[in-house]
PDB file of C-alpha atoms and ligand atoms in Angstrom:
ATOM      1  CA  UNK A   1      29.434   4.735  -8.765  1.00 71.00           C
ATOM      2  CA  UNK A   2      29.191   7.639  -6.330  1.00 89.00           C
ATOM      3  CA  UNK A   3      26.920   7.068  -3.400  1.00 93.00           C
ATOM      4  CA  UNK A   4      24.405   9.701  -2.341  1.00 96.00           C
ATOM      5  CA  UNK A   5      22.905  10.111   1.091  1.00 98.00           C
ATOM      6  CA  UNK A   6      19.133  10.461   1.016  1.00 98.00           C
ATOM      7  CA  UNK A   7      16.680  11.228   3.801  1.00 98.00           C
ATOM      8  CA  UNK A   8      13.264   9.622   3.990  1.00 98.00           C
ATOM      9  CA  UNK A   9      10.515   9.923   6.537  1.00 98.00           C
ATOM     10  CA  UNK A  10       9.333   6.341   6.862  1.00 98.00           C
ATOM     11  CA  UNK A  11       6.264   5.557   8.952  1.00 97.00           C
ATOM     12  CA  UNK A  12       6.890   8.735  10.921  1.00 96.00           C
ATOM     13  CA  UNK A  13      10.615   8.199  11.576  1.00 97.00           C
ATOM     14  CA  UNK A  14      13.357  10.090   9.756  1.00 98.00           C
ATOM     15  CA  UNK A  15      15.949   7.754   8.229  1.00 98.00           C
ATOM     16  CA  UNK A  16      19.068   8.541   6.249  1.00 98.00           C
ATOM     17  CA  UNK A  17      20.681   6.008   3.969  1.00 98.00           C
ATOM     18  CA  UNK A  18      23.494   5.846   1.423  1.00 98.00           C
ATOM     19  CA  UNK A  19      22.305   4.753  -2.000  1.00 98.00           C
ATOM     20  CA  UNK A  20      23.729   4.238  -5.474  1.00 97.00           C
ATOM     21  CA  UNK A  21      22.105   6.359  -8.202  1.00 96.00           C
ATOM     22  CA  UNK A  22      20.656   3.164  -9.718  1.00 96.00           C
ATOM     23  CA  UNK A  23      19.185   1.740  -6.495  1.00 98.00           C
ATOM     24  CA  UNK A  24      15.422   1.315  -6.662  1.00 98.00           C
ATOM     25  CA  UNK A  25      13.271   2.187  -3.687  1.00 98.00           C
ATOM     26  CA  UNK A  26      12.052  -1.365  -2.990  1.00 98.00           C
ATOM     27  CA  UNK A  27      15.630  -2.620  -2.587  1.00 97.00           C
ATOM     28  CA  UNK A  28      16.553   0.233  -0.296  1.00 98.00           C
ATOM     29  CA  UNK A  29      13.470  -0.257   1.859  1.00 98.00           C
ATOM     30  CA  UNK A  30      13.941  -4.007   2.194  1.00 98.00           C
ATOM     31  CA  UNK A  31      17.706  -4.485   2.124  1.00 97.00           C
ATOM     32  CA  UNK A  32      19.052  -1.302   3.685  1.00 97.00           C
ATOM     33  CA  UNK A  33      16.232  -0.171   5.965  1.00 98.00           C
ATOM     34  CA  UNK A  34      14.706  -3.490   7.030  1.00 97.00           C
ATOM     35  CA  UNK A  35      11.177  -2.633   5.884  1.00 98.00           C
ATOM     36  CA  UNK A  36       9.955  -6.024   4.715  1.00 97.00           C
ATOM     37  CA  UNK A  37       6.219  -5.642   4.033  1.00 97.00           C
ATOM     38  CA  UNK A  38       6.611  -4.387   0.438  1.00 98.00           C
ATOM     39  CA  UNK A  39       7.603  -7.432  -1.603  1.00 97.00           C
ATOM     40  CA  UNK A  40       9.471  -7.905  -4.843  1.00 97.00           C
ATOM     41  CA  UNK A  41       7.163  -9.765  -7.205  1.00 96.00           C
ATOM     42  CA  UNK A  42       7.441  -9.028 -10.897  1.00 97.00           C
ATOM     43  CA  UNK A  43      10.052  -6.256 -10.443  1.00 96.00           C
ATOM     44  CA  UNK A  44       8.654  -4.436 -13.488  1.00 97.00           C
ATOM     45  CA  UNK A  45       5.523  -2.606 -12.370  1.00 97.00           C
ATOM     46  CA  UNK A  46       2.924  -5.268 -13.110  1.00 97.00           C
ATOM     47  CA  UNK A  47       1.926  -6.934  -9.820  1.00 98.00           C
ATOM     48  CA  UNK A  48       1.625  -4.155  -7.219  1.00 98.00           C
ATOM     49  CA  UNK A  49       3.119  -6.150  -4.375  1.00 97.00           C
ATOM     50  CA  UNK A  50       5.843  -3.538  -3.883  1.00 98.00           C
ATOM     51  CA  UNK A  51       3.253  -0.754  -3.396  1.00 98.00           C
ATOM     52  CA  UNK A  52       4.008   1.946  -0.812  1.00 98.00           C
ATOM     53  CA  UNK A  53       2.546   5.378  -0.192  1.00 98.00           C
ATOM     54  CA  UNK A  54       4.972   8.119  -1.229  1.00 98.00           C
ATOM     55  CA  UNK A  55       3.777  11.565  -0.201  1.00 98.00           C
ATOM     56  CA  UNK A  56       0.256  10.195   0.130  1.00 95.00           C
ATOM     57  CA  UNK A  57       0.094   8.488  -3.272  1.00 96.00           C
ATOM     58  CA  UNK A  58       0.533   4.820  -4.004  1.00 97.00           C
ATOM     59  CA  UNK A  59       3.626   4.086  -6.064  1.00 98.00           C
ATOM     60  CA  UNK A  60       5.218   0.875  -7.218  1.00 98.00           C
ATOM     61  CA  UNK A  61       8.490   1.031  -5.384  1.00 98.00           C
ATOM     62  CA  UNK A  62      10.182  -1.245  -7.931  1.00 98.00           C
ATOM     63  CA  UNK A  63       9.798   1.571 -10.464  1.00 98.00           C
ATOM     64  CA  UNK A  64      10.991   4.460  -8.288  1.00 98.00           C
ATOM     65  CA  UNK A  65      14.669   5.286  -7.919  1.00 98.00           C
ATOM     66  CA  UNK A  66      15.576   5.794  -4.292  1.00 98.00           C
ATOM     67  CA  UNK A  67      17.112   9.189  -5.129  1.00 98.00           C
ATOM     68  CA  UNK A  68      13.757  10.273  -6.574  1.00 98.00           C
ATOM     69  CA  UNK A  69      12.159   9.671  -3.183  1.00 98.00           C
ATOM     70  CA  UNK A  70      14.753  11.797  -1.341  1.00 98.00           C
ATOM     71  CA  UNK A  71      12.990  14.077   1.146  1.00 98.00           C
ATOM     72  CA  UNK A  72       9.731  12.194   0.727  1.00 98.00           C
ATOM     73  CA  UNK A  73       7.346  10.714   3.235  1.00 98.00           C
ATOM     74  CA  UNK A  74       6.767   6.987   2.890  1.00 98.00           C
ATOM     75  CA  UNK A  75       4.119   4.860   4.533  1.00 98.00           C
ATOM     76  CA  UNK A  76       4.294   1.081   4.352  1.00 98.00           C
ATOM     77  CA  UNK A  77       2.082  -1.539   5.959  1.00 97.00           C
ATOM     78  CA  UNK A  78       4.270  -1.284   9.086  1.00 96.00           C
ATOM     79  CA  UNK A  79       2.985   2.274   9.490  1.00 96.00           C
ATOM     80  CA  UNK A  80      -0.707   1.402   9.168  1.00 94.00           C
ATOM     81  CA  UNK A  81      -2.699   0.513  12.270  1.00 86.00           C
ATOM     82  CA  UNK A  82       0.042   1.371  14.738  1.00 85.00           C
ATOM     83  CA  UNK A  83      -2.655   2.373  17.270  1.00 87.00           C
ATOM     84  CA  UNK A  84      -4.545  -0.878  16.736  1.00 92.00           C
ATOM     85  CA  UNK A  85      -6.000  -2.379  13.596  1.00 95.00           C
ATOM     86  CA  UNK A  86      -7.787   0.044  11.295  1.00 96.00           C
ATOM     87  CA  UNK A  87     -11.433  -0.630  10.340  1.00 96.00           C
ATOM     88  CA  UNK A  88     -10.120  -1.728   6.940  1.00 97.00           C
ATOM     89  CA  UNK A  89      -7.738  -4.264   8.470  1.00 97.00           C
ATOM     90  CA  UNK A  90     -10.511  -5.564  10.740  1.00 97.00           C
ATOM     91  CA  UNK A  91     -12.750  -5.965   7.701  1.00 97.00           C
ATOM     92  CA  UNK A  92     -10.027  -7.912   5.888  1.00 98.00           C
ATOM     93  CA  UNK A  93      -9.840 -10.293   8.848  1.00 97.00           C
ATOM     94  CA  UNK A  94     -13.629 -10.621   9.109  1.00 97.00           C
ATOM     95  CA  UNK A  95     -13.856 -11.524   5.422  1.00 98.00           C
ATOM     96  CA  UNK A  96     -10.813 -13.829   5.388  1.00 97.00           C
ATOM     97  CA  UNK A  97      -9.677 -11.637   2.541  1.00 98.00           C
ATOM     98  CA  UNK A  98      -6.212 -13.096   2.119  1.00 98.00           C
ATOM     99  CA  UNK A  99      -4.777 -16.578   1.829  1.00 97.00           C
ATOM    100  CA  UNK A 100      -1.012 -16.529   1.260  1.00 97.00           C
ATOM    101  CA  UNK A 101      -0.917 -12.814   2.060  1.00 95.00           C
ATOM    102  CA  UNK A 102       1.636 -11.941  -0.616  1.00 96.00           C
ATOM    103  CA  UNK A 103      -0.622  -9.261  -2.064  1.00 97.00           C
ATOM    104  CA  UNK A 104      -1.928  -8.008   1.298  1.00 97.00           C
ATOM    105  CA  UNK A 105       0.493  -5.126   1.971  1.00 97.00           C
ATOM    106  CA  UNK A 106      -0.029  -3.611  -1.479  1.00 97.00           C
ATOM    107  CA  UNK A 107      -3.786  -4.119  -1.447  1.00 98.00           C
ATOM    108  CA  UNK A 108      -4.038  -2.602   2.034  1.00 98.00           C
ATOM    109  CA  UNK A 109      -2.161   0.516   0.949  1.00 98.00           C
ATOM    110  CA  UNK A 110      -4.165   0.868  -2.276  1.00 98.00           C
ATOM    111  CA  UNK A 111      -7.422   0.544  -0.330  1.00 98.00           C
ATOM    112  CA  UNK A 112      -6.203   2.915   2.383  1.00 97.00           C
ATOM    113  CA  UNK A 113      -5.444   5.538  -0.260  1.00 97.00           C
ATOM    114  CA  UNK A 114      -8.866   4.981  -1.854  1.00 98.00           C
ATOM    115  CA  UNK A 115     -10.777   5.364   1.420  1.00 97.00           C
ATOM    116  CA  UNK A 116      -8.820   8.504   2.337  1.00 96.00           C
ATOM    117  CA  UNK A 117      -9.728  10.120  -0.965  1.00 96.00           C
ATOM    118  CA  UNK A 118     -13.201   8.649  -1.348  1.00 96.00           C
ATOM    119  CA  UNK A 119     -14.953   7.517   1.822  1.00 95.00           C
ATOM    120  CA  UNK A 120     -17.909   6.167  -0.162  1.00 95.00           C
ATOM    121  CA  UNK A 121     -16.496   4.254  -3.104  1.00 97.00           C
ATOM    122  CA  UNK A 122     -18.753   2.243  -5.321  1.00 97.00           C
ATOM    123  CA  UNK A 123     -17.914  -1.401  -5.934  1.00 97.00           C
ATOM    124  CA  UNK A 124     -16.574  -0.443  -9.350  1.00 98.00           C
ATOM    125  CA  UNK A 125     -14.393   2.262  -7.825  1.00 98.00           C
ATOM    126  CA  UNK A 126     -13.015  -0.299  -5.365  1.00 98.00           C
ATOM    127  CA  UNK A 127     -12.233  -2.667  -8.228  1.00 98.00           C
ATOM    128  CA  UNK A 128     -10.514   0.119 -10.110  1.00 98.00           C
ATOM    129  CA  UNK A 129      -8.460   1.151  -7.054  1.00 97.00           C
ATOM    130  CA  UNK A 130      -7.049  -2.349  -6.531  1.00 98.00           C
ATOM    131  CA  UNK A 131      -6.852  -3.276 -10.205  1.00 96.00           C
ATOM    132  CA  UNK A 132      -3.059  -2.949 -10.221  1.00 95.00           C
ATOM    133  CA  UNK A 133      -2.623  -5.368  -7.321  1.00 98.00           C
ATOM    134  CA  UNK A 134      -2.550  -8.964  -8.466  1.00 98.00           C
ATOM    135  CA  UNK A 135      -3.883 -11.656  -6.142  1.00 98.00           C
ATOM    136  CA  UNK A 136      -3.283 -15.241  -7.167  1.00 96.00           C
ATOM    137  CA  UNK A 137      -5.348 -16.815  -4.383  1.00 97.00           C
ATOM    138  CA  UNK A 138      -8.704 -15.247  -3.683  1.00 96.00           C
ATOM    139  CA  UNK A 139     -10.494 -14.211  -6.858  1.00 95.00           C
ATOM    140  CA  UNK A 140     -10.704 -10.737  -5.283  1.00 98.00           C
ATOM    141  CA  UNK A 141     -14.285 -11.062  -3.979  1.00 98.00           C
ATOM    142  CA  UNK A 142     -13.413 -11.228  -0.229  1.00 98.00           C
ATOM    143  CA  UNK A 143     -11.003  -8.319  -0.691  1.00 98.00           C
ATOM    144  CA  UNK A 144     -13.614  -6.157  -2.420  1.00 98.00           C
ATOM    145  CA  UNK A 145     -16.296  -7.151   0.129  1.00 98.00           C
ATOM    146  CA  UNK A 146     -14.021  -6.082   2.993  1.00 98.00           C
ATOM    147  CA  UNK A 147     -13.207  -2.706   1.467  1.00 98.00           C
ATOM    148  CA  UNK A 148     -16.913  -2.145   0.861  1.00 97.00           C
ATOM    149  CA  UNK A 149     -17.664  -3.047   4.491  1.00 97.00           C
ATOM    150  CA  UNK A 150     -14.907  -0.781   5.815  1.00 97.00           C
ATOM    151  CA  UNK A 151     -16.520   2.114   3.950  1.00 95.00           C
ATOM    152  CA  UNK A 152     -19.987   1.382   5.319  1.00 83.00           C
ATOM    153  CA  UNK A 153     -19.801   3.527   8.490  1.00 72.00           C
ATOM    154  CA  UNK A 154     -19.068   6.554   6.302  1.00 62.00           C
ATOM    155  CA  UNK A 155     -21.900   5.579   3.971  1.00 53.00           C
ATOM    156  CA  UNK A 156     -24.325   5.195   6.875  1.00 56.00           C
ATOM    157  CA  UNK A 157     -23.316   8.559   8.424  1.00 53.00           C
ATOM    158  CA  UNK A 158     -23.833  10.387   5.158  1.00 50.00           C
ATOM    159  CA  UNK A 159     -27.182   8.729   4.534  1.00 48.00           C
ATOM    160  CA  UNK A 160     -28.338   9.638   8.069  1.00 48.00           C
ATOM    161  CA  UNK A 161     -27.595  13.313   7.414  1.00 46.00           C
ATOM    162  CA  UNK A 162     -29.751  13.406   4.270  1.00 43.00           C
TER     163      UNK A 162
HETATM  164 FE1  FES B   1       6.749  -3.838  -8.278  1.00 63.77          FE
HETATM  165 FE2  FES B   1       5.589  -6.080  -9.166  1.00 63.77          FE
HETATM  166  S1  FES B   1       7.334  -5.865  -7.868  1.00 63.77           S
HETATM  167  S2  FES B   1       4.923  -4.032  -9.451  1.00 63.77           S
HETATM  168 FE1  FES B   2      -2.230 -14.834  -2.055  1.00 63.77          FE
HETATM  169 FE2  FES B   2      -3.437 -12.519  -2.613  1.00 63.77          FE
HETATM  170  S1  FES B   2      -3.771 -13.812  -0.918  1.00 63.77           S
HETATM  171  S2  FES B   2      -1.744 -13.411  -3.623  1.00 63.77           S
END
């Protein structure tokens, strides 16, 4: 098969890489670019552990061809909290939100996207936002509690203005 060179902006750095037309994004990120936080779980779009942000939207990178992402901007967990932990990450730690951590990168990106779009999510909106990210360990409660807590400063500010 003919290889194609694609360019991606990953966590702020421009990277070029040769890919086969059939290469999926998760393989390229992990095997060719050394970005290891997105994991391969189900490899068919069910578990969410391969989640990355592509042009600001969460995508399951096991379902995206690398050539489809050409020219795109990707953020993975490695690109979150580079200036210190984000309030969301601190809340995850405070709530002991993760056990094995397999789901953590995907959940963090899904919650980051949610809080960017909706600074005051309801508990149901939080559940909906992370619904595609399977966690086998926690029962989700400490994850949802942390996301709710991370959104609290925005909630408080808005209430104070009223
Ligand atoms: Fe992509 Fe499970 S590995 S959704
Ligand atoms: Fe183990 Fe979520 S902490 S899968």
